[in-house]
Amino acid sequence: MTGYILAIDQGTTSSRAILFDKDYRPVAIGQQEFKQHFPASGWVEHDPEEIWSTTVATAKEALAKAEVTISKVAGIGITNQRETTVVWDRETGKPIHNAIVWQDRRTADFCSKLKQEGLEPSFTEKTGLLLDPYFSGTKIAWLLDNVAGAREAAEKGRLAFGTIDSFLLWRLTGGKVHATDATNASRTLIYDIHQGKWSDELLDILNIPKSLLPDVRDCAADFGMLDPDILGGSAKIAAIAGDQQAATVGQACFKPGMMKSTYGTGCFALLNTGETPVKSNNKLLTTIAYQLNGKPTYALEGSIFVAGAAVQWLRDGLGIIENASQSGELAEHADPGQQVIIVPAFVGIGAPYWDADCRGAIFGLTRAAGPKEFARAALESVCFQTRDLLTAMHDDFTDNHETVLRVDGGMVASEWTMQRLADILGAPVDRPATTETTALGAAYLAGLQTGFYPPIDEFSDSWHRDKRFSPTIAPQERDAAYAKWQDAVRRTLTSYSEK
């Protein structure tokens, strides 16, 4: 079969569109960054109209670069920044407010109140999540309570909620389809991942009308047809998956025990646990890795809020680098005698600590510390946080297999960072030949649904490694460095008290 799959990859800082051919190769890419809005401390917003316009523009750009029309596209797959929340008017299609981004912390007090009322176990039992501003549920409640007329309109059925995938799907189908997939639903704090449906009990607690919510479908499913006015023709929209789950598919982590970690703005590690959801004793999340043919496959997930964002801070906040690639070069030449540790809790800290109120800190400064040492400490903070997650996952899910971490995202291009990651973990790190794993996951799911791509086993066989990074330092050196990190984090947490 000739033709292509179009993957729409709507991320936190940019919108991208990639055309994949029959051999899973990306043949054309369109990408546009969009503005980040910070209306108050700890608040992060996006303009949904800008997300929409950049999505359409990048799709047109990819098609133009490949010199093909939409008629050559066998299917469209959507992958998206998860948890980011949009509410729009069903009649006009217009959002009632900016999108509230997953990084946003404005509902921290509300989450604390719910915890104090003893309600967190109800949420965790059903959703696998913790009560945290990160997730969509409390963001929806905030919009209904703080946008003039929103609650009244919602109760009359005039409003629709969606994570970014749902909003894009609504627009792409000309307002005909209001749906999401199980992976995005599983990140909302209101979806029962065991029953496979929205939870009436949790909706009542958050005071969210059920009429707001989208239909929940498999990752590979019929999501309607593209409105021909948008790209000059129609095509099947055949897949949706949240970005981290799409990367899990793109990395072919289909067997229990397989693990991937994506290093973008944040870092997200998923460990496939198979057909059985595993309850974490270490504040990891139990989530849906993917759902096919009505059958969910579960995962343990650890979320690091700041990964690539630490490198952006070096560039934009401190001004010590001009582009991200310089960070690894600086780190490589840092003074090994300096032991600077950066805890990048700019918006709190995620798994396995989950402290929304703590803020970043720097330890071990001397007069000899400079840009090189700051670069090394920023990159090492990502490696140490990954070890936090890996340790917690091994404690929760003991499968007695050696862990090989499959990595993707912008940071994996840094040879120094990936080698340091392997050294800190004490485990091999595999970088794939195809680095566009998130978009590839969405494309594969769309191709699976349309018959353009083969079944999972054959796709798994197509995965190839670009390079393996193996540990090179002694265990005692690794453990000593990690112990310093743990002490620094302990001192940063809001629960810290000197004893």
CSV table of C-alpha atoms in Angstrom, one decimal:
chain,number,residue,atom,x,y,z
A,1,MET,CA,0.0,0.0,0.0
A,2,THR,CA,1.4,3.4,-1.0
A,3,GLY,CA,0.7,6.5,1.0
A,4,TYR,CA,1.4,8.0,4.4
A,5,ILE,CA,0.1,8.4,8.0
A,6,LEU,CA,-0.1,11.9,9.4
A,7,ALA,CA,0.8,12.2,13.0
A,8,ILE,CA,-0.2,15.3,14.9
A,9,ASP,CA,2.1,15.8,17.9
A,10,GLN,CA,0.7,18.7,20.0
A,11,GLY,CA,3.2,19.3,22.8
A,12,THR,CA,3.8,21.7,25.6
A,13,THR,CA,6.0,24.2,23.8
A,14,SER,CA,5.3,23.5,20.1
A,15,SER,CA,2.9,21.9,17.7
A,16,ARG,CA,4.3,19.4,15.2
A,17,ALA,CA,3.0,17.3,12.3
A,18,ILE,CA,5.0,14.4,10.8
A,19,LEU,CA,4.3,12.3,7.8
A,20,PHE,CA,5.4,8.6,8.1
A,21,ASP,CA,5.8,6.2,5.2
A,22,LYS,CA,5.1,2.5,5.1
A,23,ASP,CA,8.5,1.7,6.6
A,24,TYR,CA,7.8,3.9,9.7
A,25,ARG,CA,10.2,6.6,8.4
A,26,PRO,CA,9.4,10.3,9.0
A,27,VAL,CA,9.5,11.9,5.6
A,28,ALA,CA,8.4,15.4,6.3
A,29,ILE,CA,8.0,17.5,9.5
A,30,GLY,CA,6.3,20.8,10.2
A,31,GLN,CA,6.9,22.5,13.6
A,32,GLN,CA,5.9,25.8,15.2
A,33,GLU,CA,6.4,27.0,18.7
A,34,PHE,CA,3.7,28.9,20.5
A,35,LYS,CA,3.6,31.3,23.4
A,36,GLN,CA,3.6,30.3,27.1
A,37,HIS,CA,1.4,32.5,29.4
A,38,PHE,CA,2.2,32.9,33.1
A,39,PRO,CA,-0.6,35.1,34.5
A,40,ALA,CA,0.4,34.5,38.1
A,41,SER,CA,3.1,32.7,40.1
A,42,GLY,CA,2.7,28.9,39.5
A,43,TRP,CA,0.1,29.5,36.8
A,44,VAL,CA,0.7,28.3,33.2
A,45,GLU,CA,-1.7,28.8,30.3
A,46,HIS,CA,-1.9,28.3,26.5
A,47,ASP,CA,-4.1,30.0,24.0
A,48,PRO,CA,-6.2,27.2,22.5
A,49,GLU,CA,-6.7,29.2,19.3
A,50,GLU,CA,-2.9,29.4,18.9
A,51,ILE,CA,-2.7,25.6,19.5
A,52,TRP,CA,-5.3,25.1,16.8
A,53,SER,CA,-3.7,27.5,14.3
A,54,THR,CA,-0.2,26.0,14.7
A,55,THR,CA,-1.6,22.5,14.4
A,56,VAL,CA,-3.2,23.2,11.1
A,57,ALA,CA,-0.2,25.2,9.9
A,58,THR,CA,2.2,22.4,10.7
A,59,ALA,CA,0.0,19.8,9.0
A,60,LYS,CA,0.0,21.9,5.9
A,61,GLU,CA,3.7,22.4,6.1
A,62,ALA,CA,4.4,18.7,6.4
A,63,LEU,CA,2.2,17.9,3.4
A,64,ALA,CA,3.8,20.7,1.4
A,65,LYS,CA,7.3,19.5,2.2
A,66,ALA,CA,6.4,16.0,1.1
A,67,GLU,CA,4.7,17.4,-2.0
A,68,VAL,CA,1.6,15.4,-1.4
A,69,THR,CA,-2.0,16.1,-0.7
A,70,ILE,CA,-4.2,14.8,2.1
A,71,SER,CA,-5.6,12.3,-0.4
A,72,LYS,CA,-2.4,10.3,0.0
A,73,VAL,CA,-2.9,10.0,3.8
A,74,ALA,CA,-4.3,6.7,4.9
A,75,GLY,CA,-5.1,7.9,8.5
A,76,ILE,CA,-4.4,10.6,11.1
A,77,GLY,CA,-3.1,9.9,14.6
A,78,ILE,CA,-3.2,12.5,17.4
A,79,THR,CA,-0.8,12.6,20.3
A,80,ASN,CA,-0.9,15.4,22.8
A,81,GLN,CA,0.4,17.1,26.0
A,82,ARG,CA,-1.7,15.4,28.7
A,83,GLU,CA,-3.8,16.8,31.5
A,84,THR,CA,-3.9,20.3,29.9
A,85,THR,CA,-7.5,21.4,30.1
A,86,VAL,CA,-9.8,23.2,27.7
A,87,VAL,CA,-13.5,24.0,28.1
A,88,TRP,CA,-15.4,25.4,25.1
A,89,ASP,CA,-18.9,26.4,23.9
A,90,ARG,CA,-20.5,23.6,22.0
A,91,GLU,CA,-22.5,26.1,19.8
A,92,THR,CA,-19.6,28.4,18.8
A,93,GLY,CA,-16.7,26.1,19.3
A,94,LYS,CA,-14.9,28.9,21.2
A,95,PRO,CA,-12.9,28.2,24.4
A,96,ILE,CA,-14.3,30.0,27.5
A,97,HIS,CA,-10.8,30.6,28.8
A,98,ASN,CA,-7.2,29.8,28.0
A,99,ALA,CA,-6.1,26.2,28.4
A,100,ILE,CA,-4.8,25.4,31.8
A,101,VAL,CA,-1.5,23.6,31.3
A,102,TRP,CA,-0.5,20.4,33.1
A,103,GLN,CA,2.3,22.3,34.9
A,104,ASP,CA,-0.2,24.8,36.4
A,105,ARG,CA,-0.4,24.7,40.2
A,106,ARG,CA,-3.4,27.0,40.9
A,107,THR,CA,-5.5,24.3,42.4
A,108,ALA,CA,-3.0,23.3,45.0
A,109,ASP,CA,-5.1,24.6,47.9
A,110,PHE,CA,-8.2,22.8,46.6
A,111,CYS,CA,-6.3,19.6,46.4
A,112,SER,CA,-5.0,20.1,49.9
A,113,LYS,CA,-8.6,20.7,51.1
A,114,LEU,CA,-9.8,17.5,49.5
A,115,LYS,CA,-6.9,15.6,51.1
A,116,GLN,CA,-7.7,17.0,54.5
A,117,GLU,CA,-11.3,15.8,54.0
A,118,GLY,CA,-9.8,12.3,53.6
A,119,LEU,CA,-10.9,12.0,49.9
A,120,GLU,CA,-7.6,11.1,48.3
A,121,PRO,CA,-8.0,7.3,48.8
A,122,SER,CA,-11.3,7.5,46.8
A,123,PHE,CA,-9.5,9.1,43.9
A,124,THR,CA,-6.4,6.9,44.0
A,125,GLU,CA,-8.5,3.7,44.2
A,126,LYS,CA,-10.5,4.5,41.1
A,127,THR,CA,-8.1,6.5,39.0
A,128,GLY,CA,-4.6,5.3,40.1
A,129,LEU,CA,-3.7,9.0,40.5
A,130,LEU,CA,-2.9,11.3,43.5
A,131,LEU,CA,-4.7,14.4,44.4
A,132,ASP,CA,-2.5,16.9,42.7
A,133,PRO,CA,-3.0,20.1,40.6
A,134,TYR,CA,-1.2,18.3,37.8
A,135,PHE,CA,-4.3,16.4,36.7
A,136,SER,CA,-7.4,17.7,34.8
A,137,GLY,CA,-10.2,17.3,37.3
A,138,THR,CA,-9.5,20.2,39.6
A,139,LYS,CA,-8.6,22.4,36.6
A,140,ILE,CA,-12.2,21.8,35.2
A,141,ALA,CA,-13.6,22.7,38.6
A,142,TRP,CA,-11.6,25.9,38.7
A,143,LEU,CA,-12.8,26.9,35.3
A,144,LEU,CA,-16.5,26.3,36.2
A,145,ASP,CA,-16.1,28.2,39.4
A,146,ASN,CA,-14.0,31.2,38.1
A,147,VAL,CA,-15.2,31.9,34.6
A,148,ALA,CA,-18.3,34.1,34.6
A,149,GLY,CA,-21.4,32.1,33.6
A,150,ALA,CA,-19.5,28.9,33.1
A,151,ARG,CA,-21.2,26.8,35.7
A,152,GLU,CA,-24.7,27.8,34.6
A,153,ALA,CA,-23.8,27.1,30.9
A,154,ALA,CA,-22.2,23.7,31.9
A,155,GLU,CA,-25.3,22.7,33.8
A,156,LYS,CA,-27.4,23.5,30.7
A,157,GLY,CA,-25.2,21.2,28.6
A,158,ARG,CA,-23.8,24.0,26.5
A,159,LEU,CA,-20.1,23.4,27.4
A,160,ALA,CA,-17.6,20.7,26.5
A,161,PHE,CA,-14.5,19.7,28.3
A,162,GLY,CA,-11.5,18.1,26.7
A,163,THR,CA,-7.8,17.5,27.0
A,164,ILE,CA,-6.0,18.9,24.0
A,165,ASP,CA,-6.7,15.8,21.9
A,166,SER,CA,-10.4,16.2,22.3
A,167,PHE,CA,-10.3,19.9,21.5
A,168,LEU,CA,-8.3,19.2,18.3
A,169,LEU,CA,-10.6,16.3,17.4
A,170,TRP,CA,-13.7,18.6,17.7
A,171,ARG,CA,-12.1,21.2,15.5
A,172,LEU,CA,-10.7,18.7,13.0
A,173,THR,CA,-14.1,17.0,12.5
A,174,GLY,CA,-15.9,20.3,12.3
A,175,GLY,CA,-17.6,19.9,15.7
A,176,LYS,CA,-19.0,16.5,14.8
A,177,VAL,CA,-17.0,14.3,17.3
A,178,HIS,CA,-16.5,14.9,21.0
A,179,ALA,CA,-14.3,12.0,22.1
A,180,THR,CA,-11.0,11.1,23.7
A,181,ASP,CA,-9.1,7.8,24.3
A,182,ALA,CA,-8.5,5.8,27.4
A,183,THR,CA,-5.0,7.0,28.0
A,184,ASN,CA,-6.0,10.7,28.1
A,185,ALA,CA,-9.1,9.9,30.1
A,186,SER,CA,-6.9,8.0,32.6
A,187,ARG,CA,-5.1,11.3,33.4
A,188,THR,CA,-8.2,13.4,34.3
A,189,LEU,CA,-8.7,12.3,37.9
A,190,ILE,CA,-12.4,11.5,37.1
A,191,TYR,CA,-12.0,8.3,35.0
A,192,ASP,CA,-12.2,4.8,36.7
A,193,ILE,CA,-9.4,2.9,35.1
A,194,HIS,CA,-10.8,-0.4,36.4
A,195,GLN,CA,-14.4,0.0,35.3
A,196,GLY,CA,-13.4,1.8,32.1
A,197,LYS,CA,-15.9,4.7,32.6
A,198,TRP,CA,-16.2,8.2,34.1
A,199,SER,CA,-16.8,8.0,37.8
A,200,ASP,CA,-20.0,9.5,39.0
A,201,GLU,CA,-18.7,9.6,42.6
A,202,LEU,CA,-15.6,11.6,41.7
A,203,LEU,CA,-17.6,13.9,39.4
A,204,ASP,CA,-19.9,14.6,42.3
A,205,ILE,CA,-17.0,15.4,44.6
A,206,LEU,CA,-15.6,17.9,42.1
A,207,ASN,CA,-19.0,19.2,41.1
A,208,ILE,CA,-18.5,18.5,37.4
A,209,PRO,CA,-21.6,17.9,35.2
A,210,LYS,CA,-21.2,14.7,33.2
A,211,SER,CA,-22.6,16.4,30.1
A,212,LEU,CA,-19.2,18.1,29.8
A,213,LEU,CA,-17.3,14.9,29.1
A,214,PRO,CA,-16.2,13.3,25.9
A,215,ASP,CA,-16.9,9.7,24.8
A,216,VAL,CA,-13.9,7.4,25.7
A,217,ARG,CA,-12.6,5.1,23.0
A,218,ASP,CA,-9.7,2.8,22.3
A,219,CYS,CA,-6.3,4.3,21.2
A,220,ALA,CA,-6.8,2.9,17.8
A,221,ALA,CA,-10.5,3.5,16.8
A,222,ASP,CA,-12.8,5.4,14.5
A,223,PHE,CA,-12.6,9.0,15.6
A,224,GLY,CA,-14.5,10.4,12.6
A,225,MET,CA,-13.4,12.1,9.4
A,226,LEU,CA,-11.3,15.2,8.8
A,227,ASP,CA,-13.4,18.2,7.7
A,228,PRO,CA,-12.3,18.7,4.1
A,229,ASP,CA,-12.2,22.5,4.4
A,230,ILE,CA,-9.2,22.3,6.8
A,231,LEU,CA,-6.6,20.6,4.6
A,232,GLY,CA,-8.3,20.5,1.2
A,233,GLY,CA,-9.7,17.0,1.5
A,234,SER,CA,-10.7,14.4,4.0
A,235,ALA,CA,-9.0,11.5,5.8
A,236,LYS,CA,-9.8,9.1,8.6
A,237,ILE,CA,-8.8,10.2,12.1
A,238,ALA,CA,-7.9,6.7,13.5
A,239,ALA,CA,-5.9,7.1,16.7
A,240,ILE,CA,-5.4,9.1,19.8
A,241,ALA,CA,-2.9,8.6,22.7
A,242,GLY,CA,-1.4,10.9,25.3
A,243,ASP,CA,2.2,11.8,24.5
A,244,GLN,CA,3.8,9.5,27.0
A,245,GLN,CA,1.6,6.5,26.1
A,246,ALA,CA,2.3,7.2,22.4
A,247,ALA,CA,6.0,7.1,23.2
A,248,THR,CA,5.5,3.8,25.0
A,249,VAL,CA,3.9,2.4,21.8
A,250,GLY,CA,6.6,4.0,19.6
A,251,GLN,CA,9.3,2.4,21.7
A,252,ALA,CA,7.5,-1.0,21.3
A,253,CYS,CA,7.2,-1.5,25.1
A,254,PHE,CA,4.5,-4.1,24.7
A,255,LYS,CA,5.7,-6.7,27.2
A,256,PRO,CA,5.4,-6.5,31.0
A,257,GLY,CA,8.6,-5.2,32.5
A,258,MET,CA,9.6,-3.0,29.5
A,259,MET,CA,10.3,0.6,30.4
A,260,LYS,CA,10.7,3.8,28.5
A,261,SER,CA,11.5,7.4,29.6
A,262,THR,CA,10.9,10.5,27.6
A,263,TYR,CA,13.0,13.6,28.2
A,264,GLY,CA,11.1,16.7,27.0
A,265,THR,CA,10.1,19.7,29.1
A,266,GLY,CA,9.5,17.2,31.9
A,267,CYS,CA,10.5,13.5,32.1
A,268,PHE,CA,8.0,10.7,32.2
A,269,ALA,CA,8.9,7.1,32.7
A,270,LEU,CA,6.4,4.3,32.1
A,271,LEU,CA,6.8,0.6,33.1
A,272,ASN,CA,4.5,-1.8,31.3
A,273,THR,CA,2.7,-4.0,34.0
A,274,GLY,CA,0.5,-5.9,31.6
A,275,GLU,CA,-3.2,-6.7,32.1
A,276,THR,CA,-3.1,-6.0,35.9
A,277,PRO,CA,-3.0,-2.6,37.4
A,278,VAL,CA,-0.3,-2.4,40.0
A,279,LYS,CA,-0.9,-0.3,43.1
A,280,SER,CA,2.2,1.7,44.0
A,281,ASN,CA,3.5,2.0,47.5
A,282,ASN,CA,5.9,4.8,46.4
A,283,LYS,CA,3.5,7.5,45.1
A,284,LEU,CA,3.9,6.4,41.5
A,285,LEU,CA,0.8,6.6,39.3
A,286,THR,CA,-1.1,3.6,38.0
A,287,THR,CA,-2.3,4.4,34.5
A,288,ILE,CA,-3.3,3.0,31.2
A,289,ALA,CA,-0.4,2.4,28.8
A,290,TYR,CA,-2.7,1.8,25.8
A,291,GLN,CA,-6.0,0.2,25.1
A,292,LEU,CA,-6.8,-1.9,22.1
A,293,ASN,CA,-9.9,-3.9,21.2
A,294,GLY,CA,-11.5,-2.7,24.5
A,295,LYS,CA,-8.7,-4.2,26.6
A,296,PRO,CA,-6.5,-1.9,28.6
A,297,THR,CA,-2.8,-2.6,29.2
A,298,TYR,CA,-1.6,-0.9,32.4
A,299,ALA,CA,1.6,0.8,33.5
A,300,LEU,CA,3.3,2.4,36.4
A,301,GLU,CA,4.3,6.0,35.7
A,302,GLY,CA,6.7,8.4,37.4
A,303,SER,CA,6.5,12.1,36.5
A,304,ILE,CA,9.4,14.5,36.7
A,305,PHE,CA,8.1,18.1,36.2
A,306,VAL,CA,11.5,19.6,35.2
A,307,ALA,CA,13.9,17.9,32.8
A,308,GLY,CA,14.5,19.8,29.5
A,309,ALA,CA,13.1,22.8,31.4
A,310,ALA,CA,16.2,22.8,33.5
A,311,VAL,CA,18.3,23.3,30.3
A,312,GLN,CA,15.9,26.1,29.2
A,313,TRP,CA,16.5,27.7,32.6
A,314,LEU,CA,20.2,27.7,31.9
A,315,ARG,CA,19.6,29.4,28.6
A,316,ASP,CA,16.7,31.8,29.4
A,317,GLY,CA,17.0,32.3,33.1
A,318,LEU,CA,20.8,32.4,33.7
A,319,GLY,CA,21.9,33.1,30.2
A,320,ILE,CA,24.9,30.8,30.4
A,321,ILE,CA,24.2,29.0,27.2
A,322,GLU,CA,22.7,30.1,23.9
A,323,ASN,CA,21.3,26.7,22.8
A,324,ALA,CA,20.4,23.4,24.5
A,325,SER,CA,23.2,21.5,22.9
A,326,GLN,CA,25.8,23.5,24.7
A,327,SER,CA,24.8,22.2,28.1
A,328,GLY,CA,26.4,18.7,27.5
A,329,GLU,CA,29.6,20.3,26.2
A,330,LEU,CA,29.9,22.5,29.3
A,331,ALA,CA,29.0,19.6,31.6
A,332,GLU,CA,31.7,17.5,30.1
A,333,HIS,CA,34.4,20.0,31.1
A,334,ALA,CA,33.1,20.7,34.6
A,335,ASP,CA,35.5,20.6,37.5
A,336,PRO,CA,35.1,17.0,39.0
A,337,GLY,CA,36.1,18.4,42.4
A,338,GLN,CA,33.0,20.6,42.6
A,339,GLN,CA,29.9,18.9,43.9
A,340,VAL,CA,27.1,21.3,42.9
A,341,ILE,CA,23.6,19.8,43.2
A,342,ILE,CA,20.5,21.5,41.7
A,343,VAL,CA,17.1,20.4,42.8
A,344,PRO,CA,14.9,21.9,40.0
A,345,ALA,CA,11.7,22.1,41.9
A,346,PHE,CA,10.6,25.2,40.0
A,347,VAL,CA,6.9,24.2,40.1
A,348,GLY,CA,7.1,21.7,43.0
A,349,ILE,CA,8.5,18.2,42.7
A,350,GLY,CA,6.8,15.1,41.2
A,351,ALA,CA,7.2,11.4,41.9
A,352,PRO,CA,8.0,9.8,44.2
A,353,TYR,CA,7.9,12.9,46.5
A,354,TRP,CA,4.8,14.8,45.3
A,355,ASP,CA,5.4,18.1,47.0
A,356,ALA,CA,3.5,20.9,45.2
A,357,ASP,CA,4.8,23.7,47.5
A,358,CYS,CA,8.5,23.1,47.6
A,359,ARG,CA,10.7,25.2,45.3
A,360,GLY,CA,14.1,24.8,43.7
A,361,ALA,CA,17.4,24.9,45.5
A,362,ILE,CA,21.1,24.8,44.8
A,363,PHE,CA,23.6,23.1,47.2
A,364,GLY,CA,27.4,22.8,47.3
A,365,LEU,CA,28.3,26.2,45.9
A,366,THR,CA,31.9,27.4,46.1
A,367,ARG,CA,33.8,30.3,44.5
A,368,ALA,CA,35.1,27.8,41.9
A,369,ALA,CA,31.6,26.9,40.7
A,370,GLY,CA,30.6,28.4,37.4
A,371,PRO,CA,28.6,27.8,34.2
A,372,LYS,CA,30.2,24.4,33.6
A,373,GLU,CA,29.3,23.1,37.0
A,374,PHE,CA,25.8,24.6,36.8
A,375,ALA,CA,25.3,22.8,33.4
A,376,ARG,CA,26.5,19.5,34.9
A,377,ALA,CA,24.3,19.8,37.9
A,378,ALA,CA,21.2,20.7,35.8
A,379,LEU,CA,21.7,17.6,33.6
A,380,GLU,CA,22.6,15.4,36.6
A,381,SER,CA,19.3,16.4,38.3
A,382,VAL,CA,17.5,14.7,35.5
A,383,CYS,CA,19.6,11.5,35.9
A,384,PHE,CA,19.1,11.5,39.7
A,385,GLN,CA,15.3,12.0,39.3
A,386,THR,CA,15.2,9.1,36.9
A,387,ARG,CA,16.9,6.9,39.4
A,388,ASP,CA,14.3,8.0,42.0
A,389,LEU,CA,11.6,6.6,39.6
A,390,LEU,CA,13.5,3.4,38.7
A,391,THR,CA,14.1,2.6,42.4
A,392,ALA,CA,10.4,3.1,43.2
A,393,MET,CA,9.3,1.1,40.2
A,394,HIS,CA,11.5,-1.9,41.1
A,395,ASP,CA,10.0,-1.8,44.6
A,396,ASP,CA,6.4,-1.8,43.3
A,397,PHE,CA,6.9,-4.3,40.4
A,398,THR,CA,9.4,-7.1,40.9
A,399,ASP,CA,9.7,-9.0,37.7
A,400,ASN,CA,13.3,-10.2,38.2
A,401,HIS,CA,14.4,-8.9,34.8
A,402,GLU,CA,17.3,-6.6,34.1
A,403,THR,CA,16.0,-3.2,33.4
A,404,VAL,CA,17.0,-1.7,30.1
A,405,LEU,CA,15.7,1.8,29.7
A,406,ARG,CA,14.5,2.9,26.3
A,407,VAL,CA,14.9,6.7,26.0
A,408,ASP,CA,13.6,9.4,23.7
A,409,GLY,CA,13.0,13.1,23.6
A,410,GLY,CA,15.2,16.1,22.9
A,411,MET,CA,17.7,15.5,25.7
A,412,VAL,CA,18.8,12.1,24.4
A,413,ALA,CA,20.8,13.7,21.7
A,414,SER,CA,23.4,14.6,24.4
A,415,GLU,CA,26.0,11.8,24.6
A,416,TRP,CA,27.3,13.1,27.9
A,417,THR,CA,23.8,13.1,29.5
A,418,MET,CA,22.9,9.6,28.3
A,419,GLN,CA,26.2,8.2,29.5
A,420,ARG,CA,25.8,10.0,32.9
A,421,LEU,CA,22.2,8.6,33.0
A,422,ALA,CA,23.5,5.0,32.6
A,423,ASP,CA,26.2,5.7,35.2
A,424,ILE,CA,23.7,7.0,37.8
A,425,LEU,CA,21.2,4.3,37.2
A,426,GLY,CA,23.6,1.4,37.0
A,427,ALA,CA,21.6,0.1,34.1
A,428,PRO,CA,21.9,0.1,30.3
A,429,VAL,CA,20.2,3.0,28.4
A,430,ASP,CA,19.1,2.3,24.8
A,431,ARG,CA,18.6,5.2,22.4
A,432,PRO,CA,16.4,4.2,19.4
A,433,ALA,CA,17.3,4.7,15.8
A,434,THR,CA,14.1,6.5,15.3
A,435,THR,CA,14.0,9.4,17.7
A,436,GLU,CA,10.5,10.6,16.8
A,437,THR,CA,9.0,7.9,19.0
A,438,THR,CA,6.0,9.9,20.3
A,439,ALA,CA,4.8,10.8,16.8
A,440,LEU,CA,5.6,7.3,15.6
A,441,GLY,CA,3.4,5.8,18.3
A,442,ALA,CA,0.4,7.9,17.2
A,443,ALA,CA,1.2,7.1,13.6
A,444,TYR,CA,1.5,3.3,14.3
A,445,LEU,CA,-1.8,3.2,16.1
A,446,ALA,CA,-3.5,5.0,13.2
A,447,GLY,CA,-1.9,2.7,10.8
A,448,LEU,CA,-3.0,-0.3,12.9
A,449,GLN,CA,-6.6,0.9,12.8
A,450,THR,CA,-6.6,1.5,9.1
A,451,GLY,CA,-4.6,-1.6,8.1
A,452,PHE,CA,-1.7,0.5,6.8
A,453,TYR,CA,0.6,-1.0,9.4
A,454,PRO,CA,0.9,-4.6,10.6
A,455,PRO,CA,0.1,-6.2,14.0
A,456,ILE,CA,2.1,-5.4,17.1
A,457,ASP,CA,4.5,-8.3,16.9
A,458,GLU,CA,5.8,-7.3,13.5
A,459,PHE,CA,6.0,-3.6,14.5
A,460,SER,CA,8.0,-4.7,17.6
A,461,ASP,CA,10.5,-6.5,15.4
A,462,SER,CA,11.1,-3.2,13.5
A,463,TRP,CA,12.4,-1.4,16.5
A,464,HIS,CA,16.2,-0.8,16.2
A,465,ARG,CA,18.7,0.6,18.6
A,466,ASP,CA,21.0,3.5,17.6
A,467,LYS,CA,23.3,3.2,20.6
A,468,ARG,CA,23.5,1.5,24.0
A,469,PHE,CA,25.0,3.4,26.9
A,470,SER,CA,26.4,1.1,29.6
A,471,PRO,CA,27.5,2.0,33.2
A,472,THR,CA,31.2,2.9,33.5
A,473,ILE,CA,31.6,3.9,37.1
A,474,ALA,CA,31.9,1.9,40.3
A,475,PRO,CA,28.8,1.2,42.3
A,476,GLN,CA,30.2,3.0,45.4
A,477,GLU,CA,30.8,6.2,43.3
A,478,ARG,CA,27.3,6.0,41.9
A,479,ASP,CA,25.7,5.4,45.3
A,480,ALA,CA,27.7,8.2,46.9
A,481,ALA,CA,26.6,10.7,44.3
A,482,TYR,CA,23.0,9.6,44.7
A,483,ALA,CA,23.1,9.9,48.5
A,484,LYS,CA,24.1,13.5,48.1
A,485,TRP,CA,21.1,14.1,45.8
A,486,GLN,CA,18.8,12.4,48.2
A,487,ASP,CA,20.0,14.6,51.0
A,488,ALA,CA,19.5,17.7,48.9
A,489,VAL,CA,16.0,16.8,48.0
A,490,ARG,CA,15.2,16.0,51.7
A,491,ARG,CA,16.3,19.5,52.6
A,492,THR,CA,14.2,21.1,49.8
A,493,LEU,CA,10.9,19.4,50.7
A,494,THR,CA,8.4,21.4,52.7
A,495,SER,CA,8.3,18.6,55.3
A,496,TYR,CA,12.0,19.1,56.1
A,497,SER,CA,13.1,20.0,59.6
A,498,GLU,CA,16.7,20.1,60.9
A,499,LYS,CA,17.2,17.4,63.5
